[in-house]
Every structure is written in C-alpha cells, then in structure tokens.
Tab-separated table of C-alpha atoms (C1' of nucleotides) in Angstrom:
chain	number	residue	atom	x	y	z
A	1	MET	CA	22.453	8.773	-32.807
A	2	THR	CA	23.784	5.202	-32.901
A	3	ALA	CA	23.679	5.121	-29.106
A	4	GLU	CA	19.968	5.708	-29.404
A	5	ARG	CA	19.617	2.735	-31.765
A	6	LEU	CA	21.733	0.515	-29.561
A	7	SER	CA	19.556	1.357	-26.574
A	8	LYS	CA	16.402	0.445	-28.487
A	9	GLU	CA	17.973	-2.786	-29.695
A	10	ARG	CA	18.895	-3.772	-26.142
A	11	LEU	CA	15.403	-2.990	-24.955
A	12	ARG	CA	13.985	-5.177	-27.696
A	13	LEU	CA	16.371	-7.961	-26.728
A	14	TRP	CA	15.257	-7.733	-23.101
A	15	LEU	CA	11.583	-7.883	-24.047
A	16	ARG	CA	12.196	-10.962	-26.149
A	17	MET	CA	14.182	-12.670	-23.415
A	18	LEU	CA	11.364	-11.932	-21.034
A	19	ARG	CA	8.768	-13.303	-23.399
A	20	VAL	CA	10.664	-16.530	-24.075
A	21	THR	CA	11.521	-17.036	-20.431
A	22	ARG	CA	7.915	-16.625	-19.368
A	23	GLN	CA	6.719	-18.962	-22.055
A	24	VAL	CA	9.187	-21.663	-21.073
A	25	GLU	CA	8.487	-21.215	-17.380
A	26	SER	CA	4.798	-21.457	-18.014
A	27	THR	CA	5.257	-24.708	-19.931
A	28	LEU	CA	7.476	-26.180	-17.213
A	29	ARG	CA	5.019	-25.136	-14.524
A	30	GLU	CA	2.162	-26.894	-16.240
A	31	ARG	CA	4.077	-30.117	-16.885
A	32	LEU	CA	5.459	-30.266	-13.362
A	33	ARG	CA	1.926	-29.813	-12.077
A	34	THR	CA	0.148	-32.328	-14.297
A	35	GLU	CA	2.877	-34.954	-14.499
A	36	HIS	CA	4.580	-34.697	-11.123
A	37	ASP	CA	2.103	-32.858	-8.927
A	38	THR	CA	4.656	-30.257	-7.952
A	39	THR	CA	5.626	-26.656	-8.704
A	40	LEU	CA	8.530	-24.824	-10.297
A	41	PRO	CA	9.742	-23.240	-7.033
A	42	ARG	CA	9.742	-26.647	-5.363
A	43	PHE	CA	11.666	-28.064	-8.325
A	44	ASP	CA	14.221	-25.267	-8.140
A	45	VAL	CA	14.796	-25.795	-4.438
A	46	MET	CA	15.171	-29.532	-4.878
A	47	ALA	CA	17.598	-28.968	-7.757
A	48	ALA	CA	19.801	-26.795	-5.559
A	49	LEU	CA	19.771	-29.410	-2.798
A	50	TYR	CA	20.368	-32.254	-5.235
A	51	ALA	CA	23.439	-30.539	-6.619
A	52	ASP	CA	24.910	-30.230	-3.174
A	53	GLY	CA	25.373	-33.566	-1.481
A	54	ASP	CA	25.317	-32.409	2.099
A	55	GLY	CA	22.431	-30.022	1.812
A	56	LEU	CA	22.409	-26.280	2.288
A	57	LYS	CA	21.601	-23.760	4.981
A	58	MET	CA	18.427	-21.746	4.469
A	59	ASN	CA	20.720	-18.846	4.008
A	60	GLU	CA	22.689	-20.362	1.163
A	61	LEU	CA	19.542	-21.634	-0.456
A	62	SER	CA	17.962	-18.209	-0.672
A	63	ARG	CA	21.142	-16.653	-2.033
A	64	ARG	CA	21.601	-19.455	-4.524
A	65	LEU	CA	18.084	-19.116	-5.866
A	66	ARG	CA	17.961	-15.328	-5.646
A	67	VAL	CA	14.771	-15.273	-3.648
A	68	SER	CA	14.017	-13.787	-0.247
A	69	ASN	CA	14.776	-15.765	2.874
A	70	GLY	CA	11.178	-15.638	4.054
A	71	ASN	CA	10.145	-17.164	0.770
A	72	VAL	CA	12.399	-20.165	1.216
A	73	THR	CA	10.940	-20.821	4.659
A	74	GLY	CA	7.494	-21.440	3.193
A	75	ILE	CA	8.663	-23.640	0.347
A	76	ILE	CA	10.771	-25.773	2.681
A	77	ASP	CA	7.846	-26.063	5.098
A	78	ARG	CA	5.757	-27.596	2.353
A	79	LEU	CA	8.544	-29.847	1.083
A	80	VAL	CA	9.016	-31.124	4.617
A	81	GLU	CA	5.301	-31.852	4.882
A	82	ASP	CA	5.551	-33.854	1.670
A	83	GLY	CA	8.511	-35.817	3.024
A	84	CYS	CA	10.897	-34.631	0.307
A	85	VAL	CA	13.175	-32.651	2.568
A	86	GLU	CA	14.308	-32.527	6.181
A	87	ARG	CA	15.676	-29.833	8.456
A	88	ILE	CA	18.782	-30.895	10.349
A	89	ALA	CA	20.200	-29.031	13.301
A	90	ILE	CA	23.715	-27.683	12.911
A	91	GLU	CA	25.967	-28.517	15.823
A	92	GLY	CA	27.646	-25.428	17.150
A	93	ASP	CA	25.124	-22.903	15.852
A	94	ARG	CA	21.597	-23.107	17.091
A	95	ARG	CA	20.412	-20.312	14.827
A	96	ALA	CA	20.995	-22.094	11.559
A	97	THR	CA	19.545	-25.282	10.086
A	98	ARG	CA	20.769	-27.420	7.278
A	99	VAL	CA	18.236	-28.616	4.739
A	100	CYS	CA	18.652	-31.964	2.980
A	101	LEU	CA	16.736	-34.042	0.490
A	102	THR	CA	15.341	-37.231	1.963
A	103	ASP	CA	15.891	-40.470	0.051
A	104	ALA	CA	12.367	-40.153	-1.280
A	105	GLY	CA	13.061	-36.565	-2.287
A	106	ARG	CA	16.251	-37.502	-4.060
A	107	ALA	CA	14.560	-40.304	-5.968
A	108	SER	CA	11.652	-38.104	-6.903
A	109	PHE	CA	13.872	-35.281	-8.103
A	110	SER	CA	16.106	-37.536	-10.107
A	111	LYS	CA	13.141	-38.710	-12.125
A	112	MET	CA	11.868	-35.182	-12.685
A	113	ALA	CA	15.264	-33.827	-13.667
A	114	ALA	CA	15.659	-36.301	-16.514
A	115	GLU	CA	12.312	-35.308	-17.925
A	116	HIS	CA	13.034	-31.647	-17.350
A	117	GLU	CA	16.124	-31.877	-19.523
A	118	ARG	CA	14.136	-33.520	-22.285
A	119	TRP	CA	11.497	-30.790	-22.119
A	120	ILE	CA	14.106	-28.067	-22.381
A	121	ASN	CA	15.898	-29.835	-25.192
A	122	ALA	CA	12.659	-29.985	-27.137
A	123	LEU	CA	11.658	-26.398	-26.404
A	124	PHE	CA	15.056	-25.133	-27.555
A	125	GLU	CA	15.056	-27.279	-30.630
A	126	GLY	CA	15.652	-24.184	-32.773
A	127	VAL	CA	18.989	-23.474	-31.102
A	128	ALA	CA	22.089	-25.131	-32.538
A	129	GLU	CA	25.024	-26.025	-30.343
A	130	GLU	CA	27.225	-23.188	-31.546
A	131	ASP	CA	24.436	-20.692	-30.956
A	132	ALA	CA	23.762	-22.045	-27.486
A	133	HIS	CA	27.436	-21.690	-26.786
A	134	HIS	CA	27.653	-18.194	-28.185
A	135	ILE	CA	24.610	-16.868	-26.335
A	136	GLY	CA	25.661	-18.659	-23.175
A	137	GLY	CA	28.978	-16.851	-23.322
A	138	LEU	CA	27.284	-13.495	-23.711
A	139	LEU	CA	24.813	-14.091	-20.934
A	140	HIS	CA	27.634	-15.129	-18.719
A	141	ARG	CA	28.986	-11.604	-18.540
A	142	LEU	CA	25.632	-9.946	-18.139
A	143	PRO	CA	23.956	-8.598	-15.022
A	144	THR	CA	25.148	-10.940	-12.316
A	145	PRO	CA	25.963	-9.165	-9.067
A	146	LEU	CA	25.907	-12.485	-7.258
A	147	SER	CA	27.439	-14.905	-9.720
A	148	ASP	CA	28.044	-18.239	-8.099
A	149	SER	CA	28.322	-21.334	-10.231
A	150	THR	CA	25.650	-21.749	-12.912
B	1	MET	CA	26.621	-38.910	-28.424
B	2	THR	CA	26.624	-35.353	-29.813
B	3	ALA	CA	22.875	-35.184	-29.225
B	4	GLU	CA	23.644	-35.743	-25.572
B	5	ARG	CA	26.056	-32.803	-25.547
B	6	LEU	CA	23.637	-30.573	-27.400
B	7	SER	CA	20.953	-31.322	-24.866
B	8	LYS	CA	23.256	-30.414	-21.999
B	9	GLU	CA	24.301	-27.224	-23.747
B	10	ARG	CA	20.678	-26.185	-24.245
B	11	LEU	CA	19.941	-26.902	-20.611
B	12	ARG	CA	22.873	-24.763	-19.579
B	13	LEU	CA	21.657	-21.982	-21.869
B	14	TRP	CA	18.218	-22.130	-20.300
B	15	LEU	CA	19.614	-21.946	-16.785
B	16	ARG	CA	21.655	-18.898	-17.698
B	17	MET	CA	18.733	-17.177	-19.347
B	18	LEU	CA	16.715	-17.843	-16.244
B	19	ARG	CA	19.416	-16.469	-14.005
B	20	VAL	CA	19.892	-13.287	-16.008
B	21	THR	CA	16.172	-12.726	-16.416
B	22	ARG	CA	15.565	-13.066	-12.697
B	23	GLN	CA	18.417	-10.755	-11.878
B	24	VAL	CA	17.170	-8.077	-14.258
B	25	GLU	CA	13.592	-8.448	-13.080
B	26	SER	CA	14.705	-8.150	-9.504
B	27	THR	CA	16.574	-4.931	-10.268
B	28	LEU	CA	13.630	-3.470	-12.137
B	29	ARG	CA	11.258	-4.419	-9.335
B	30	GLU	CA	13.351	-2.653	-6.754
B	31	ARG	CA	13.778	0.524	-8.797
B	32	LEU	CA	10.112	0.702	-9.711
B	33	ARG	CA	9.295	0.341	-6.040
B	34	THR	CA	11.757	2.846	-4.598
B	35	GLU	CA	11.636	5.422	-7.395
B	36	HIS	CA	8.069	5.174	-8.641
B	37	ASP	CA	6.186	3.435	-5.869
B	38	THR	CA	4.861	0.794	-8.237
B	39	THR	CA	5.433	-2.830	-9.225
B	40	LEU	CA	6.606	-4.740	-12.276
B	41	PRO	CA	3.206	-6.292	-13.022
B	42	ARG	CA	1.579	-2.849	-12.864
B	43	PHE	CA	4.287	-1.526	-15.191
B	44	ASP	CA	3.725	-4.369	-17.643
B	45	VAL	CA	-0.005	-3.798	-17.734
B	46	MET	CA	0.416	-0.073	-18.256
B	47	ALA	CA	2.939	-0.731	-21.026
B	48	ALA	CA	0.459	-2.910	-22.866
B	49	LEU	CA	-2.252	-0.275	-22.522
B	50	TYR	CA	0.106	2.533	-23.509
B	51	ALA	CA	1.062	0.718	-26.690
B	52	ASP	CA	-2.576	0.415	-27.685
B	53	GLY	CA	-4.270	3.769	-28.010
B	54	ASP	CA	-7.827	2.646	-27.459
B	55	GLY	CA	-7.190	0.310	-24.574
B	56	LEU	CA	-7.719	-3.420	-24.410
B	57	LYS	CA	-10.293	-5.889	-23.196
B	58	MET	CA	-9.376	-7.856	-20.057
B	59	ASN	CA	-9.274	-10.770	-22.344
B	60	GLU	CA	-6.689	-9.350	-24.706
B	61	LEU	CA	-4.636	-8.015	-21.835
B	62	SER	CA	-4.240	-11.415	-20.232
B	63	ARG	CA	-3.342	-13.047	-23.528
B	64	ARG	CA	-0.918	-10.280	-24.382
B	65	LEU	CA	0.882	-10.560	-21.063
B	66	ARG	CA	0.668	-14.339	-20.843
B	67	VAL	CA	-0.895	-14.328	-17.425
B	68	SER	CA	-4.178	-15.760	-16.195
B	69	ASN	CA	-7.350	-13.751	-16.568
B	70	GLY	CA	-8.034	-13.772	-12.855
B	71	ASN	CA	-4.623	-12.273	-12.312
B	72	VAL	CA	-5.354	-9.296	-14.517
B	73	THR	CA	-8.547	-8.569	-12.610
B	74	GLY	CA	-6.628	-7.903	-9.412
B	75	ILE	CA	-3.940	-5.751	-10.998
B	76	ILE	CA	-6.516	-3.648	-12.815
B	77	ASP	CA	-8.523	-3.276	-9.598
B	78	ARG	CA	-5.506	-1.727	-7.924
B	79	LEU	CA	-4.603	0.455	-10.900
B	80	VAL	CA	-8.164	1.769	-10.936
B	81	GLU	CA	-7.923	2.574	-7.220
B	82	ASP	CA	-4.757	4.525	-7.941
B	83	GLY	CA	-6.454	6.441	-10.737
B	84	CYS	CA	-4.111	5.170	-13.450
B	85	VAL	CA	-6.674	3.178	-15.365
B	86	GLU	CA	-10.409	3.076	-16.012
B	87	ARG	CA	-12.864	0.385	-17.007
B	88	ILE	CA	-15.144	1.391	-19.860
B	89	ALA	CA	-18.302	-0.477	-20.840
B	90	ILE	CA	-18.402	-1.917	-24.329
B	91	GLU	CA	-21.606	-1.140	-26.202
B	92	GLY	CA	-23.163	-4.274	-27.583
B	93	ASP	CA	-21.545	-6.728	-25.185
B	94	ARG	CA	-22.303	-6.414	-21.531
B	95	ARG	CA	-19.912	-9.200	-20.580
B	96	ALA	CA	-16.734	-7.467	-21.642
B	97	THR	CA	-15.070	-4.248	-20.519
B	98	ARG	CA	-12.418	-2.186	-22.160
B	99	VAL	CA	-9.552	-0.958	-20.002
B	100	CYS	CA	-7.816	2.364	-20.717
B	101	LEU	CA	-5.069	4.461	-19.208
B	102	THR	CA	-6.310	7.699	-17.689
B	103	ASP	CA	-4.436	10.897	-18.565
B	104	ALA	CA	-2.664	10.633	-15.239
B	105	GLY	CA	-1.809	7.019	-15.971
B	106	ARG	CA	-0.448	7.860	-19.388
B	107	ALA	CA	1.698	10.687	-18.017
B	108	SER	CA	2.988	8.521	-15.203
B	109	PHE	CA	3.864	5.642	-17.501
B	110	SER	CA	5.575	7.846	-20.025
B	111	LYS	CA	7.986	9.047	-17.375
B	112	MET	CA	8.662	5.524	-16.092
B	113	ALA	CA	9.186	4.102	-19.568
B	114	ALA	CA	11.985	6.523	-20.371
B	115	GLU	CA	13.811	5.574	-17.204
B	116	HIS	CA	13.110	1.906	-17.786
B	117	GLU	CA	14.860	2.063	-21.136
B	118	ARG	CA	17.886	3.702	-19.533
B	119	TRP	CA	18.018	1.027	-16.849
B	120	ILE	CA	17.916	-1.765	-19.415
B	121	ASN	CA	20.497	-0.065	-21.590
B	122	ALA	CA	22.863	0.118	-18.625
B	123	LEU	CA	22.210	-3.449	-17.464
B	124	PHE	CA	22.891	-4.787	-20.955
B	125	GLU	CA	25.980	-2.675	-21.404
B	126	GLY	CA	27.992	-5.815	-22.211
B	127	VAL	CA	25.896	-6.571	-25.295
B	128	ALA	CA	26.941	-4.978	-28.570
B	129	GLU	CA	24.392	-4.118	-31.221
B	130	GLU	CA	25.252	-6.982	-33.503
B	131	ASP	CA	24.989	-9.449	-30.619
B	132	ALA	CA	21.669	-8.017	-29.516
B	133	HIS	CA	20.484	-8.414	-33.070
B	134	HIS	CA	21.797	-11.942	-33.417
B	135	ILE	CA	20.337	-13.195	-30.141
B	136	GLY	CA	17.107	-11.361	-30.790
B	137	GLY	CA	16.780	-13.204	-34.071
B	138	LEU	CA	17.333	-16.562	-32.410
B	139	LEU	CA	14.910	-15.892	-29.604
B	140	HIS	CA	12.361	-14.840	-32.133
B	141	ARG	CA	11.971	-18.383	-33.393
B	142	LEU	CA	11.967	-19.976	-30.003
B	143	PRO	CA	9.080	-21.242	-27.869
B	144	THR	CA	6.270	-18.862	-28.752
B	145	PRO	CA	2.919	-20.583	-29.145
B	146	LEU	CA	1.182	-17.220	-28.911
B	147	SER	CA	3.463	-14.846	-30.739
B	148	ASP	CA	1.824	-11.485	-31.158
B	149	SER	CA	3.956	-8.406	-31.701
B	150	THR	CA	7.090	-8.089	-29.568
C	1	DT	C1'	-38.058	-20.148	-29.060
C	2	DT	C1'	-36.140	-22.917	-25.867
C	3	DT	C1'	-32.037	-25.248	-24.867
C	4	DA	C1'	-27.350	-25.850	-25.140
C	5	DA	C1'	-22.795	-24.187	-25.866
C	6	DA	C1'	-19.463	-20.682	-25.939
C	7	DT	C1'	-17.483	-16.286	-24.310
C	8	DT	C1'	-16.039	-12.798	-20.868
C	9	DT	C1'	-15.079	-11.710	-16.517
C	10	DT	C1'	-14.835	-12.325	-11.434
C	11	DT	C1'	-14.295	-15.108	-7.335
C	12	DT	C1'	-12.004	-18.551	-4.559
C	13	DA	C1'	-8.415	-21.366	-2.551
C	14	DA	C1'	-3.799	-22.312	-2.343
C	15	DG	C1'	0.789	-21.225	-3.156
C	16	DC	C1'	4.640	-17.920	-4.341
C	17	DC	C1'	7.072	-13.601	-3.411
C	18	DT	C1'	8.952	-9.440	-1.158
C	19	DA	C1'	10.134	-6.030	2.407
C	20	DA	C1'	10.077	-5.146	6.971
C	21	DA	C1'	9.721	-6.385	11.630
C	22	DG	C1'	10.471	-9.834	15.116
C	23	DT	C1'	12.983	-13.774	17.694
C	24	DA	C1'	16.939	-16.290	18.916
C	25	DT	C1'	21.568	-16.916	18.979
C	26	DT	C1'	26.372	-15.865	18.236
C	27	DT	C1'	30.197	-12.659	17.775
C	28	DT	C1'	32.418	-8.370	18.630
C	29	DT	C1'	33.254	-4.247	21.358
C	30	DT	C1'	33.856	-1.780	25.327
D	1	DA	C1'	31.310	-9.512	31.749
D	2	DA	C1'	27.879	-6.465	29.824
D	3	DA	C1'	26.369	-4.060	25.892
D	4	DA	C1'	26.186	-3.663	21.069
D	5	DA	C1'	26.305	-5.472	16.591
D	6	DA	C1'	25.879	-9.048	13.448
D	7	DT	C1'	23.874	-13.397	11.805
D	8	DA	C1'	20.190	-16.925	10.800
D	9	DC	C1'	15.788	-17.702	10.528
D	10	DT	C1'	10.550	-16.953	10.939
D	11	DT	C1'	6.488	-14.162	10.903
D	12	DT	C1'	3.519	-10.718	8.970
D	13	DA	C1'	1.083	-7.881	5.671
D	14	DG	C1'	0.285	-7.023	1.127
D	15	DG	C1'	0.555	-8.091	-3.528
D	16	DC	C1'	1.167	-11.504	-7.536
D	17	DT	C1'	-0.040	-15.949	-9.674
D	18	DT	C1'	-2.528	-19.957	-11.094
D	19	DA	C1'	-6.344	-23.364	-11.820
D	20	DA	C1'	-10.849	-24.183	-11.171
D	21	DA	C1'	-15.439	-22.855	-10.275
D	22	DA	C1'	-19.030	-19.497	-10.620
D	23	DA	C1'	-21.807	-15.691	-12.673
D	24	DA	C1'	-23.430	-13.041	-16.478
D	25	DT	C1'	-24.174	-12.611	-21.084
D	26	DT	C1'	-24.121	-13.766	-25.937
D	27	DT	C1'	-24.288	-17.058	-29.776
D	28	DA	C1'	-25.569	-21.358	-31.910
D	29	DA	C1'	-28.538	-25.397	-32.318
D	30	DA	C1'	-32.678	-28.037	-32.026
DNA sequence: TTTAAATTTTTTAAGCCTAAAGTATTTTTT
DNA sequence: AAAAAATACTTTAGGCTTAAAAAATTTAAA
C-alpha cells in the first residue's frame, strides 16, 4: 500500500518538474528572442561549443545535447548563416566535420551567458544553496543513460 | 562572494533539471510512440481533458498546458481525426468551442495513464518518498506565474 | 445604435524536432 | 582486393511550437 503512495508521489514530483522546467524554458526563450534575437536551441548549441575550445563534431554535439543528428544539422546551418559558427573539415576523415564558434559567435555567446546566469539566479531565488545542493545530488543519480559531464 | 557561489549552484541545478527532464521526456516520447502510437503532446492534451469531466475551451487548454493557442488548434485537429476528441459548440458564444474526450478517447487514455505512472515510478526509482516530498515542496514555490492545480 | 475595444479561435511563416531513409566515406571481413 | 559492415552526416516527411496577423464574435463606450 505504501508502494502505491510512493508511486503517486513520484508522479506528482515529475509533473511539478515538468511544469517548472517548461515555465523557465518559456521565460528564457522569450528573453533570448527579445533581447538577443536568438533562440534557446541556438543558445544551447553555442554553449556546448563555447565549453569546448576546439569545437565539436556534429556527432558529439547531438549526443551532448540529447537531440537527433538531423536536428543539429538545421541549427548549425542557421548559425553558420548568421556568422556565429563555422564548419571545418577534419583531416583524415572526409565524412565528419568539426564545428567551431567564430570570434563573433564567441563574443556574442559570452555576453548572453552572463545574462543567462542572472536570469536563472533570479528565477530560482526561492532555492537556498543547501537545497540546490541537495536536489542537485538527487538529480545526479536519476535517469541518465548517457551521463557525460553536466 | 557567497552570492556568486549561490548563483553558480542555482545554474548547475537548472542544468541538471533540464537534463533529467529531457531524458525522461525522451523516454516517454519513445514509449508512447512504439507502444501506443501517439505523442507526448497528444498525451498531455488528453490528460488535461481527462482530468476535467466536462471538457475545456481551447482557451483554457492552452493556458493549462502553457503552450500557444495556435499550437493547441493543430493537436486537437489531429485528435479529432483520430476520433479521440470532439469539438462541441458552446451555446451563447459562437466564438468559443468546448473540447471533450470521446468514449474511445477516454478509454484509450485511461490505459495509457496507468502505464505512464508505472514508467515514471521506475524512472524515479532513485527517489525516496521523503525526497520526492521535499523537492516537490521546493518546486512548488518556484517560477510559476500561472499556477493552477498541479 | 454605432463605434471601438476586447475575446476566442484559426491561419501563417519560420524554426525546432524526430525517425527513417539516403549519401559518402572509412573500417572490417572474407 | 572485393564485399560487407560500420560511421558521419544530410535529407525528407510529418508533427510540434511560437509569434504575429487575421477572422469572427461579443462586450463596452460614445
């Protein structure tokens, strides 16, 4: 009978996580659009590239972000058009390409990232450091078939 | 200086929430597709309608789910095609329509919902009841400009 | 009552997203 | 070396998503 309750409690937790996540994402989306004329997927891609000095293969990018490879193709196409990113041939393997931030892309992201952190800090105002730490620890050992970094 | 650390910790928490949420959503998406030939957005819409006996206006549905109104139109169109949902005229206001589950839709959702709870329960196996409760409480007073129910 | 404003929904254009199929290239097997 | 399998990426078709504009109707104001 307590297993039943536990199951319901976990379901409730999931629904709340989903609600909060969507709300935060929606806020970020709007601010990125109005204040930086960009989108959340673009931001995520640039963040992954920014974190990795030498850029990433399309492959690694899609695994890192947990999105399909075809998806990444489109986002990179548009980032290239905007001059934020460039595709660089990999010597020794003509199938793969490495994707890097341009100088303009790096500068642009750096500015956005600082603001992004402030937005998050404000949105999570209700969470104290010990709570953040505690929840973070729990989440860390949750569903993560692919856990790299983060 | 501790404000700096707190900010970083909140950012880290957000990134983990995002990672876990995406992973869970991705799992749900795949299972709904392979085992019930449906999608997560369809499931979400049906859940909202199932919870409310008399159905909802398009209006309420989009607010409830935190998605744009135009978005709901398309999902409902497809659910109507599949015979899961019907649009019902509202007497006294020819602008609005009420959307209801059909009997088939209700039966179909009921089956999916039971499985859905089992999936979530298994995915969140690492979370004990007291933790679920604790985190749930925290999330409850987080970014929620529109908090109804849930 | 006529006009103006607000409400409810749909349409449109552009981008995001996935699964599956396709193309090119490299590696492994035979 | 030739065939088969694996890898890296793009393309395609269909659905999801949003913001903004449009259409229809109702409500409020003049």
